[in-house]
Amino acid sequence: MPWRLAVAAAIVASTALGATLLHVRATTAGDDETLASRGLLFPLKDASRAIFRDNFEEGRPGHRHEALDIMAPRGTPVVAVDGGRVAKLFTSVAGGITVYQFDRDEKYVYYYAHLDRYATGIAEGKWLERGEVLGYVGSTGNARPVAPHLHFTIFRLGSDKRWWKGKAVNPYPYLEAR
Ligand SMILES: [Zn+2]
């Protein structure tokens, strides 16, 4: 290739790379860089049986979803995406059997809902290792019994660190490839 063409090709290539890097940086701006650096595990142990796509922005009756629904057979083990202690074990009308887990800095909460049941030994305050089974996929709360799934999201906590008052952050970009 004549050198002029080679230089032109190199400029095009570096511009495309630069645009890609800028895009990555834009989607992980602010304190979300923390999440990007964590290498969060996929929250189901048997990922190959899960149907996974980004449905964070979808509408749900009366509100924006602000979570990922990961369809999987009932009883599929749900694992902690990161190390951190259990903030709260809570049963609600909408979420059914749920786990709220702090991240290690207690700046974020990982929220797992519609569980069929908790794993043995799970308790509030207990430290969960990354990958530790915390419960099993189910359809408790307002999930349809014929469509068991894990409802998973991340909440960024305020300075008061109240587990039930976070702002939802889309986990999709931060979960490790299956
Ligand atoms: Zn959901």
mmCIF file of C-alpha atoms and ligand atoms in Angstrom:
data_model
loop_
_atom_site.group_PDB
_atom_site.id
_atom_site.type_symbol
_atom_site.label_atom_id
_atom_site.label_comp_id
_atom_site.label_asym_id
_atom_site.label_seq_id
_atom_site.Cartn_x
_atom_site.Cartn_y
_atom_site.Cartn_z
ATOM 1 C CA MET A 1 0.000 0.000 0.000
ATOM 2 C CA PRO A 2 1.396 3.460 -0.883
ATOM 3 C CA TRP A 3 2.379 5.295 2.276
ATOM 4 C CA ARG A 4 -0.261 8.023 1.828
ATOM 5 C CA LEU A 5 -3.003 5.393 1.774
ATOM 6 C CA ALA A 6 -1.477 3.624 4.761
ATOM 7 C CA VAL A 7 -1.451 6.873 6.750
ATOM 8 C CA ALA A 8 -5.062 7.582 5.766
ATOM 9 C CA ALA A 9 -6.107 4.060 6.814
ATOM 10 C CA ALA A 10 -4.319 4.451 10.150
ATOM 11 C CA ILE A 11 -6.119 7.752 10.801
ATOM 12 C CA VAL A 12 -9.515 6.201 10.033
ATOM 13 C CA ALA A 13 -8.751 3.236 12.298
ATOM 14 C CA SER A 14 -7.617 5.402 15.213
ATOM 15 C CA THR A 15 -10.654 7.673 14.871
ATOM 16 C CA ALA A 16 -12.995 4.672 15.037
ATOM 17 C CA LEU A 17 -11.147 3.370 18.089
ATOM 18 C CA GLY A 18 -11.355 6.781 19.721
ATOM 19 C CA ALA A 19 -15.101 6.938 19.169
ATOM 20 C CA THR A 20 -15.520 3.473 20.718
ATOM 21 C CA LEU A 21 -13.480 4.428 23.774
ATOM 22 C CA LEU A 22 -15.475 7.632 24.184
ATOM 23 C CA HIS A 23 -18.714 5.618 24.064
ATOM 24 C CA VAL A 24 -17.495 3.178 26.717
ATOM 25 C CA ARG A 25 -16.411 6.051 28.911
ATOM 26 C CA ALA A 26 -19.779 7.805 28.523
ATOM 27 C CA THR A 27 -21.756 4.747 29.635
ATOM 28 C CA THR A 28 -19.629 4.219 32.747
ATOM 29 C CA ALA A 29 -19.359 7.850 33.833
ATOM 30 C CA GLY A 30 -19.455 9.027 37.441
ATOM 31 C CA ASP A 31 -19.558 6.591 40.313
ATOM 32 C CA ASP A 32 -20.790 3.864 37.953
ATOM 33 C CA GLU A 33 -17.069 3.348 37.273
ATOM 34 C CA THR A 34 -17.103 1.507 40.585
ATOM 35 C CA LEU A 35 -19.585 -1.015 39.227
ATOM 36 C CA ALA A 36 -17.717 -1.361 35.959
ATOM 37 C CA SER A 37 -14.567 -2.260 37.883
ATOM 38 C CA ARG A 38 -16.263 -4.978 39.948
ATOM 39 C CA GLY A 39 -16.703 -7.623 37.271
ATOM 40 C CA LEU A 40 -20.138 -8.557 38.569
ATOM 41 C CA LEU A 41 -21.060 -12.203 38.139
ATOM 42 C CA PHE A 42 -24.098 -13.245 36.162
ATOM 43 C CA PRO A 43 -26.657 -13.829 38.981
ATOM 44 C CA LEU A 44 -27.729 -17.329 37.958
ATOM 45 C CA LYS A 45 -25.537 -20.341 38.517
ATOM 46 C CA ASP A 46 -26.846 -22.198 35.483
ATOM 47 C CA ALA A 47 -26.651 -19.320 33.042
ATOM 48 C CA SER A 48 -27.058 -21.493 29.975
ATOM 49 C CA ARG A 49 -30.720 -22.070 30.853
ATOM 50 C CA ALA A 50 -31.485 -18.370 31.285
ATOM 51 C CA ILE A 51 -33.029 -16.001 28.763
ATOM 52 C CA PHE A 52 -31.199 -12.731 29.208
ATOM 53 C CA ARG A 53 -31.715 -9.382 27.565
ATOM 54 C CA ASP A 54 -31.785 -5.764 28.656
ATOM 55 C CA ASN A 55 -35.358 -4.937 29.692
ATOM 56 C CA PHE A 56 -34.443 -2.271 32.252
ATOM 57 C CA GLU A 57 -36.157 0.567 30.368
ATOM 58 C CA GLU A 58 -39.357 -1.302 29.565
ATOM 59 C CA GLY A 59 -42.708 -0.106 30.807
ATOM 60 C CA ARG A 60 -44.552 -1.998 33.513
ATOM 61 C CA PRO A 61 -48.058 -1.165 34.780
ATOM 62 C CA GLY A 62 -47.744 2.294 36.307
ATOM 63 C CA HIS A 63 -43.968 2.583 36.258
ATOM 64 C CA ARG A 64 -40.718 2.045 34.422
ATOM 65 C CA HIS A 65 -39.321 -1.432 35.080
ATOM 66 C CA GLU A 66 -35.824 -0.331 36.239
ATOM 67 C CA ALA A 67 -34.632 -3.916 36.640
ATOM 68 C CA LEU A 68 -33.656 -6.923 34.566
ATOM 69 C CA ASP A 69 -36.022 -9.886 34.342
ATOM 70 C CA ILE A 70 -33.987 -13.005 33.711
ATOM 71 C CA MET A 71 -36.235 -15.905 32.747
ATOM 72 C CA ALA A 72 -35.087 -19.282 34.091
ATOM 73 C CA PRO A 73 -36.631 -22.529 35.328
ATOM 74 C CA ARG A 74 -37.975 -22.559 38.887
ATOM 75 C CA GLY A 75 -35.320 -23.698 41.311
ATOM 76 C CA THR A 76 -32.329 -22.389 39.330
ATOM 77 C CA PRO A 77 -29.733 -21.287 41.941
ATOM 78 C CA VAL A 78 -29.322 -17.500 42.292
ATOM 79 C CA VAL A 79 -25.810 -16.383 43.210
ATOM 80 C CA ALA A 80 -24.410 -13.184 44.722
ATOM 81 C CA VAL A 81 -23.038 -11.026 41.889
ATOM 82 C CA ASP A 82 -20.418 -9.535 44.213
ATOM 83 C CA GLY A 83 -19.129 -9.880 47.764
ATOM 84 C CA GLY A 84 -21.087 -8.008 50.426
ATOM 85 C CA ARG A 85 -23.318 -8.479 53.412
ATOM 86 C CA VAL A 86 -27.061 -9.069 53.403
ATOM 87 C CA ALA A 87 -28.770 -5.748 54.120
ATOM 88 C CA LYS A 88 -32.290 -7.118 54.404
ATOM 89 C CA LEU A 89 -34.380 -10.217 53.790
ATOM 90 C CA PHE A 90 -37.761 -8.884 52.865
ATOM 91 C CA THR A 91 -41.086 -10.231 51.593
ATOM 92 C CA SER A 92 -43.211 -7.726 49.674
ATOM 93 C CA VAL A 93 -46.426 -7.843 47.662
ATOM 94 C CA ALA A 94 -44.652 -6.999 44.405
ATOM 95 C CA GLY A 95 -41.215 -8.552 44.899
ATOM 96 C CA GLY A 96 -42.242 -11.622 46.863
ATOM 97 C CA ILE A 97 -39.258 -13.227 48.617
ATOM 98 C CA THR A 98 -36.309 -10.855 48.152
ATOM 99 C CA VAL A 99 -32.692 -10.272 49.141
ATOM 100 C CA TYR A 100 -31.113 -6.835 49.445
ATOM 101 C CA GLN A 101 -27.331 -7.176 49.499
ATOM 102 C CA PHE A 102 -24.900 -4.309 50.141
ATOM 103 C CA ASP A 103 -21.777 -4.040 48.035
ATOM 104 C CA ARG A 104 -18.495 -4.049 49.966
ATOM 105 C CA ASP A 105 -18.522 -0.238 50.427
ATOM 106 C CA GLU A 106 -22.241 -0.142 51.228
ATOM 107 C CA LYS A 107 -22.701 2.428 48.458
ATOM 108 C CA TYR A 108 -24.902 0.134 46.387
ATOM 109 C CA VAL A 109 -27.520 -2.523 47.014
ATOM 110 C CA TYR A 110 -28.008 -5.568 44.803
ATOM 111 C CA TYR A 111 -31.664 -6.574 44.737
ATOM 112 C CA TYR A 112 -32.873 -10.094 43.926
ATOM 113 C CA ALA A 113 -36.660 -10.684 43.780
ATOM 114 C CA HIS A 114 -39.401 -13.268 43.119
ATOM 115 C CA LEU A 115 -37.268 -15.956 44.783
ATOM 116 C CA ASP A 116 -38.849 -19.352 45.357
ATOM 117 C CA ARG A 117 -36.994 -19.619 48.677
ATOM 118 C CA TYR A 118 -33.777 -18.593 50.392
ATOM 119 C CA ALA A 119 -30.671 -20.756 50.451
ATOM 120 C CA THR A 120 -29.959 -22.477 53.752
ATOM 121 C CA GLY A 121 -28.078 -20.250 56.197
ATOM 122 C CA ILE A 122 -28.915 -16.911 54.576
ATOM 123 C CA ALA A 123 -29.462 -14.255 57.246
ATOM 124 C CA GLU A 124 -29.405 -10.486 57.587
ATOM 125 C CA GLY A 125 -25.880 -9.226 58.232
ATOM 126 C CA LYS A 126 -24.269 -12.351 56.781
ATOM 127 C CA TRP A 127 -21.364 -11.743 54.387
ATOM 128 C CA LEU A 128 -22.033 -13.306 50.991
ATOM 129 C CA GLU A 129 -19.071 -14.280 48.879
ATOM 130 C CA ARG A 130 -19.203 -13.492 45.174
ATOM 131 C CA GLY A 131 -20.846 -16.560 43.584
ATOM 132 C CA GLU A 132 -22.426 -17.843 46.806
ATOM 133 C CA VAL A 133 -25.946 -19.241 46.352
ATOM 134 C CA LEU A 134 -28.454 -16.998 48.146
ATOM 135 C CA GLY A 135 -31.742 -18.441 46.898
ATOM 136 C CA TYR A 136 -33.598 -20.019 44.012
ATOM 137 C CA VAL A 137 -35.569 -18.666 41.045
ATOM 138 C CA GLY A 138 -39.310 -18.579 41.612
ATOM 139 C CA SER A 139 -42.441 -16.541 40.988
ATOM 140 C CA THR A 140 -43.316 -15.119 44.418
ATOM 141 C CA GLY A 141 -44.851 -11.643 44.561
ATOM 142 C CA ASN A 142 -46.458 -10.385 41.362
ATOM 143 C CA ALA A 143 -44.607 -12.684 38.936
ATOM 144 C CA ARG A 144 -46.817 -15.019 36.925
ATOM 145 C CA PRO A 145 -46.550 -18.606 38.213
ATOM 146 C CA VAL A 146 -46.028 -19.867 34.648
ATOM 147 C CA ALA A 147 -43.097 -17.482 34.105
ATOM 148 C CA PRO A 148 -40.610 -17.871 36.958
ATOM 149 C CA HIS A 149 -37.712 -15.403 36.705
ATOM 150 C CA LEU A 150 -35.175 -13.434 38.661
ATOM 151 C CA HIS A 151 -35.921 -9.719 38.918
ATOM 152 C CA PHE A 152 -32.509 -8.146 39.494
ATOM 153 C CA THR A 153 -31.392 -4.556 39.851
ATOM 154 C CA ILE A 154 -28.820 -2.344 41.537
ATOM 155 C CA PHE A 155 -29.689 0.638 43.723
ATOM 156 C CA ARG A 156 -27.246 3.465 44.345
ATOM 157 C CA LEU A 157 -27.758 4.456 47.970
ATOM 158 C CA GLY A 158 -27.880 7.944 49.383
ATOM 159 C CA SER A 159 -25.644 9.024 52.256
ATOM 160 C CA ASP A 160 -28.244 7.667 54.710
ATOM 161 C CA LYS A 161 -27.528 4.160 53.317
ATOM 162 C CA ARG A 162 -31.162 3.103 53.636
ATOM 163 C CA TRP A 163 -31.498 -0.141 51.662
ATOM 164 C CA TRP A 164 -35.047 0.644 50.542
ATOM 165 C CA LYS A 165 -34.340 4.152 49.240
ATOM 166 C CA GLY A 166 -31.827 3.798 46.423
ATOM 167 C CA LYS A 167 -31.852 5.019 42.847
ATOM 168 C CA ALA A 168 -31.977 2.174 40.318
ATOM 169 C CA VAL A 169 -28.923 1.661 38.101
ATOM 170 C CA ASN A 170 -29.127 -0.644 35.083
ATOM 171 C CA PRO A 171 -26.951 -3.706 35.876
ATOM 172 C CA TYR A 172 -26.844 -4.842 32.253
ATOM 173 C CA PRO A 173 -23.523 -3.231 31.202
ATOM 174 C CA TYR A 174 -21.747 -4.447 34.341
ATOM 175 C CA LEU A 175 -22.598 -8.154 34.355
ATOM 176 C CA GLU A 176 -19.822 -10.400 33.169
ATOM 177 C CA ALA A 177 -20.405 -12.269 29.948
ATOM 178 C CA ARG A 178 -21.959 -15.639 30.576
HETATM 179 ZN ZN ZN B 1 -39.133 -7.473 36.909
#
